């Protein structure tokens, strides 16, 4: 597999002179799932926001497909093929489901990256994968259940056909059955050969489905390895860091 994303010695934060991330080195290979685990407050979401341009590194570099994206704006990062599904809802609650789904595609259409026939084809494909949304397309997004809102988030990302999808705590606060649906959608993305950087509190599940895993603690990568390594030599060490078994 080829390297798609590389963070090299990245430091970043929200307030001047206070770094949340300190010298982070992390890689995501094309077409596979990379896991990122750590305690609350470790800086996992900050990594996601820094990759997609909501924050910019104070030091270091982020390269995507060999090009430096460290200081470019978020809409340009999206144009390059990176999509972010945040932990918090990004939906407009008083807009319909369909309008929420069309918003990012409208951006690509205005820039000449998509034609209407391709949008129609993508919607038909998406409704095949997320059939509930065909029936609820006229409903206001804010009237949906938490699980259905998460489905809209994934469907919106699926419509964009990103090369890399950043997925932040997708199953948190959801009923177990809905959480299983979330991991089925992640499997769908992986089957479409999207690269995925996955953060989730379900450490056991992240380790199980990822090709490679990083452990973040207080803004620094403190361990990394394959699932086999986490089942072997790294298991007790990481278990003691996180305070949980997996």
Short mmCIF file of C-alpha atoms in Angstrom, two decimals:
data_model
loop_
_atom_site.label_atom_id
_atom_site.label_comp_id
_atom_site.label_asym_id
_atom_site.label_seq_id
_atom_site.Cartn_x
_atom_site.Cartn_y
_atom_site.Cartn_z
CA UNK A 1 0.00 0.00 0.00
CA UNK A 2 1.17 3.52 -0.75
CA UNK A 3 1.36 6.34 1.76
CA UNK A 4 -1.52 8.78 1.27
CA UNK A 5 -1.24 11.09 4.30
CA UNK A 6 1.81 11.90 6.41
CA UNK A 7 2.06 14.13 9.48
CA UNK A 8 5.70 14.96 10.21
CA UNK A 9 6.71 16.52 13.54
CA UNK A 10 3.37 18.37 13.75
CA UNK A 11 2.67 20.68 16.68
CA UNK A 12 -0.63 22.58 16.89
CA UNK A 13 -3.04 24.13 19.38
CA UNK A 14 -5.97 26.47 19.87
CA UNK A 15 -4.32 29.15 22.03
CA UNK A 16 -1.07 30.99 21.39
CA UNK A 17 1.98 29.32 22.93
CA UNK A 18 0.02 26.27 24.16
CA UNK A 19 0.47 23.16 22.02
CA UNK A 20 -2.12 20.39 22.18
CA UNK A 21 -0.17 18.31 19.66
CA UNK A 22 3.57 17.99 20.14
CA UNK A 23 5.76 16.55 17.41
CA UNK A 24 3.16 14.15 16.01
CA UNK A 25 4.29 11.70 13.34
CA UNK A 26 1.50 9.67 11.78
CA UNK A 27 0.86 8.03 8.40
CA UNK A 28 -2.27 6.78 6.67
CA UNK A 29 -1.96 4.34 3.80
CA UNK A 30 -4.26 4.47 0.78
CA UNK A 31 -7.31 2.24 0.89
CA UNK A 32 -7.00 0.93 4.46
CA UNK A 33 -8.21 1.77 7.98
CA UNK A 34 -5.74 3.39 10.37
CA UNK A 35 -6.78 3.56 14.02
CA UNK A 36 -6.04 6.33 16.52
CA UNK A 37 -6.73 5.59 20.20
CA UNK A 38 -6.19 7.47 23.45
CA UNK A 39 -7.92 8.84 26.51
CA UNK A 40 -10.30 11.82 26.41
CA UNK A 41 -8.29 15.01 26.06
CA UNK A 42 -5.30 13.28 24.44
CA UNK A 43 -5.66 15.38 21.28
CA UNK A 44 -7.32 12.92 18.89
CA UNK A 45 -9.93 15.37 17.59
CA UNK A 46 -7.23 18.02 17.33
CA UNK A 47 -5.34 15.76 14.93
CA UNK A 48 -8.48 15.46 12.80
CA UNK A 49 -9.06 19.23 12.78
CA UNK A 50 -5.43 19.92 11.92
CA UNK A 51 -5.49 17.52 8.98
CA UNK A 52 -8.64 19.08 7.51
CA UNK A 53 -7.46 22.67 7.92
CA UNK A 54 -9.63 23.85 10.80
CA UNK A 55 -6.32 24.30 12.61
CA UNK A 56 -2.90 24.85 11.06
CA UNK A 57 0.35 23.39 12.40
CA UNK A 58 2.69 25.74 14.22
CA UNK A 59 5.51 23.39 13.39
CA UNK A 60 5.91 20.42 11.08
CA UNK A 61 4.18 19.44 7.86
CA UNK A 62 1.10 17.57 6.68
CA UNK A 63 1.40 16.00 3.22
CA UNK A 64 -1.48 14.50 1.26
CA UNK A 65 -0.59 12.46 -1.80
CA UNK A 66 2.85 14.05 -1.68
CA UNK A 67 1.63 17.68 -1.61
CA UNK A 68 1.95 19.98 1.42
CA UNK A 69 -1.54 20.82 2.77
CA UNK A 70 -0.37 22.26 6.11
CA UNK A 71 -1.54 25.83 5.54
CA UNK A 72 -4.32 25.56 2.96
CA UNK A 73 -7.98 26.38 3.84
CA UNK A 74 -10.52 23.69 4.68
CA UNK A 75 -12.51 23.96 1.44
CA UNK A 76 -9.32 23.31 -0.54
CA UNK A 77 -8.53 20.31 1.65
CA UNK A 78 -12.00 18.96 0.80
CA UNK A 79 -11.38 19.59 -2.90
CA UNK A 80 -8.20 17.51 -2.63
CA UNK A 81 -10.27 14.53 -1.46
CA UNK A 82 -10.39 14.61 2.35
CA UNK A 83 -13.69 14.37 4.25
CA UNK A 84 -14.30 14.82 7.99
CA UNK A 85 -17.13 13.22 9.95
CA UNK A 86 -16.90 15.02 13.31
CA UNK A 87 -18.02 13.73 16.68
CA UNK A 88 -20.55 16.58 16.93
CA UNK A 89 -23.33 16.89 14.36
CA UNK A 90 -22.47 19.06 11.36
CA UNK A 91 -26.05 19.03 10.05
CA UNK A 92 -28.27 22.09 9.69
CA UNK A 93 -31.25 21.04 11.87
CA UNK A 94 -33.90 23.21 10.17
CA UNK A 95 -32.94 22.10 6.66
CA UNK A 96 -34.25 18.92 5.08
CA UNK A 97 -32.21 15.74 4.93
CA UNK A 98 -31.86 16.10 1.16
CA UNK A 99 -30.71 19.72 1.38
CA UNK A 100 -28.09 18.74 3.96
CA UNK A 101 -26.87 16.00 1.64
CA UNK A 102 -26.72 18.30 -1.38
CA UNK A 103 -24.80 21.15 0.25
CA UNK A 104 -21.26 19.77 -0.23
CA UNK A 105 -22.12 18.58 -3.74
CA UNK A 106 -23.36 22.05 -4.66
CA UNK A 107 -19.90 23.34 -3.73
CA UNK A 108 -18.28 20.85 -6.10
CA UNK A 109 -20.79 21.65 -8.86
CA UNK A 110 -20.06 25.39 -8.65
CA UNK A 111 -16.36 24.64 -8.96
CA UNK A 112 -16.99 22.52 -12.05
CA UNK A 113 -15.92 19.27 -10.38
CA UNK A 114 -19.30 17.53 -10.80
CA UNK A 115 -22.07 17.49 -13.40
CA UNK A 116 -25.76 17.01 -12.60
CA UNK A 117 -25.97 13.52 -14.11
CA UNK A 118 -23.12 12.36 -11.84
CA UNK A 119 -24.90 13.85 -8.79
CA UNK A 120 -28.08 11.94 -9.72
CA UNK A 121 -26.07 8.73 -10.10
CA UNK A 122 -24.39 9.21 -6.73
CA UNK A 123 -27.74 9.86 -5.00
CA UNK A 124 -29.22 6.71 -6.48
CA UNK A 125 -26.22 4.71 -5.30
CA UNK A 126 -26.33 6.34 -1.85
CA UNK A 127 -30.05 5.59 -1.42
CA UNK A 128 -29.26 1.96 -2.21
CA UNK A 129 -26.75 1.91 0.65
CA UNK A 130 -28.82 4.07 3.06
CA UNK A 131 -32.45 3.31 2.04
CA UNK A 132 -33.97 4.92 5.13
CA UNK A 133 -32.85 8.33 3.84
CA UNK A 134 -34.93 8.03 0.67
CA UNK A 135 -38.07 7.88 2.79
CA UNK A 136 -36.90 10.64 5.15
CA UNK A 137 -35.43 12.99 2.53
CA UNK A 138 -38.04 15.73 3.15
CA UNK A 139 -37.78 15.54 6.95
CA UNK A 140 -35.89 18.22 8.85
CA UNK A 141 -32.53 16.91 9.98
CA UNK A 142 -33.23 18.06 13.55
CA UNK A 143 -36.30 15.83 13.71
CA UNK A 144 -34.29 12.66 13.12
CA UNK A 145 -33.09 10.33 15.85
CA UNK A 146 -29.43 10.45 16.85
CA UNK A 147 -28.74 7.30 14.85
CA UNK A 148 -30.48 8.64 11.75
CA UNK A 149 -28.54 11.91 12.01
CA UNK A 150 -25.32 9.89 12.13
CA UNK A 151 -26.52 8.04 9.04
CA UNK A 152 -26.93 11.37 7.22
CA UNK A 153 -23.36 12.30 8.20
CA UNK A 154 -22.04 9.07 6.69
CA UNK A 155 -24.24 9.37 3.60
CA UNK A 156 -23.01 12.92 3.05
CA UNK A 157 -19.42 11.70 3.18
CA UNK A 158 -20.23 8.77 0.89
CA UNK A 159 -21.64 11.15 -1.73
CA UNK A 160 -18.34 13.05 -1.82
CA UNK A 161 -16.33 9.91 -2.68
CA UNK A 162 -13.32 11.06 -0.63
CA UNK A 163 -9.90 9.45 -0.92
CA UNK A 164 -9.46 9.87 2.85
CA UNK A 165 -12.25 9.98 5.43
CA UNK A 166 -11.53 11.21 8.96
CA UNK A 167 -14.07 9.62 11.33
CA UNK A 168 -14.19 10.95 14.89
CA UNK A 169 -16.00 8.98 17.65
CA UNK A 170 -18.79 7.71 15.36
CA UNK A 171 -20.45 5.37 17.87
CA UNK A 172 -20.34 7.50 21.02
CA UNK A 173 -23.75 8.00 22.65
CA UNK A 174 -25.50 5.56 20.32
CA UNK A 175 -27.47 2.45 21.23
CA UNK A 176 -25.53 -0.80 20.64
CA UNK A 177 -27.64 -1.73 17.60
CA UNK A 178 -27.03 1.66 15.99
CA UNK A 179 -23.32 1.44 16.85
CA UNK A 180 -23.24 -1.82 14.88
CA UNK A 181 -24.79 0.03 11.93
CA UNK A 182 -22.00 2.62 12.20
CA UNK A 183 -19.34 -0.06 11.88
CA UNK A 184 -21.21 -1.55 8.94
CA UNK A 185 -21.00 1.86 7.24
CA UNK A 186 -17.28 2.01 8.01
CA UNK A 187 -16.93 -1.42 6.38
CA UNK A 188 -18.80 -0.01 3.37
CA UNK A 189 -16.34 2.87 3.08
CA UNK A 190 -13.41 0.47 3.36
CA UNK A 191 -14.91 -1.76 0.65
CA UNK A 192 -14.97 1.31 -1.63
CA UNK A 193 -11.19 1.59 -1.06
CA UNK A 194 -11.39 4.82 0.92
CA UNK A 195 -8.54 5.42 3.34
CA UNK A 196 -9.92 5.93 6.85
CA UNK A 197 -8.43 7.49 9.96
CA UNK A 198 -10.68 6.23 12.74
CA UNK A 199 -11.04 7.49 16.32
CA UNK A 200 -13.45 5.69 18.62
CA UNK A 201 -13.78 4.98 22.34
CA UNK A 202 -14.37 1.30 21.49
CA UNK A 203 -10.66 0.49 21.53
CA UNK A 204 -11.20 -3.23 21.02
CA UNK A 205 -13.14 -2.62 17.82
CA UNK A 206 -10.64 -0.07 16.48
CA UNK A 207 -7.73 -2.45 17.02
CA UNK A 208 -9.66 -5.30 15.40
CA UNK A 209 -10.52 -3.55 12.13
CA UNK A 210 -7.45 -1.32 11.61
CA UNK A 211 -4.41 -2.18 9.54
CA UNK A 212 -2.22 -0.04 11.80
CA UNK A 213 -2.88 1.71 15.12
CA UNK A 214 -1.42 4.76 16.87
CA UNK A 215 -1.76 5.56 20.59
CA UNK A 216 -1.93 9.24 21.52
CA UNK A 217 -1.24 10.50 25.04
CA UNK A 218 -1.09 14.18 26.03
CA UNK A 219 -0.58 15.22 22.42
CA UNK A 220 2.23 12.79 21.62
CA UNK A 221 2.30 9.44 19.82
CA UNK A 222 3.49 7.04 22.52
CA UNK A 223 3.01 3.71 20.73
CA UNK A 224 2.18 2.37 17.30
CA UNK A 225 1.94 -0.97 15.58
CA UNK A 226 -0.12 -3.61 13.82
CA UNK A 227 -3.12 -5.36 15.42
CA UNK A 228 -0.82 -8.32 16.04
CA UNK A 229 1.55 -6.09 18.02
CA UNK A 230 -1.33 -4.80 20.13
CA UNK A 231 -2.43 -8.35 20.81
CA UNK A 232 1.14 -9.22 21.82
CA UNK A 233 3.98 -7.13 23.17
CA UNK A 234 2.10 -3.81 23.27
CA UNK A 235 -1.06 -5.11 24.89
CA UNK A 236 -0.14 -4.80 28.56
CA UNK A 237 1.68 -1.51 28.03
CA UNK A 238 -1.22 0.17 26.22
CA UNK A 239 -3.74 -1.34 28.63
CA UNK A 240 -1.91 0.33 31.51
CA UNK A 241 -1.81 3.69 29.66
CA UNK A 242 -5.52 3.64 28.83
CA UNK A 243 -6.69 2.00 32.04
CA UNK A 244 -8.88 -0.44 30.12
CA UNK A 245 -8.64 -3.95 28.71
CA UNK A 246 -9.16 -4.56 24.99
#
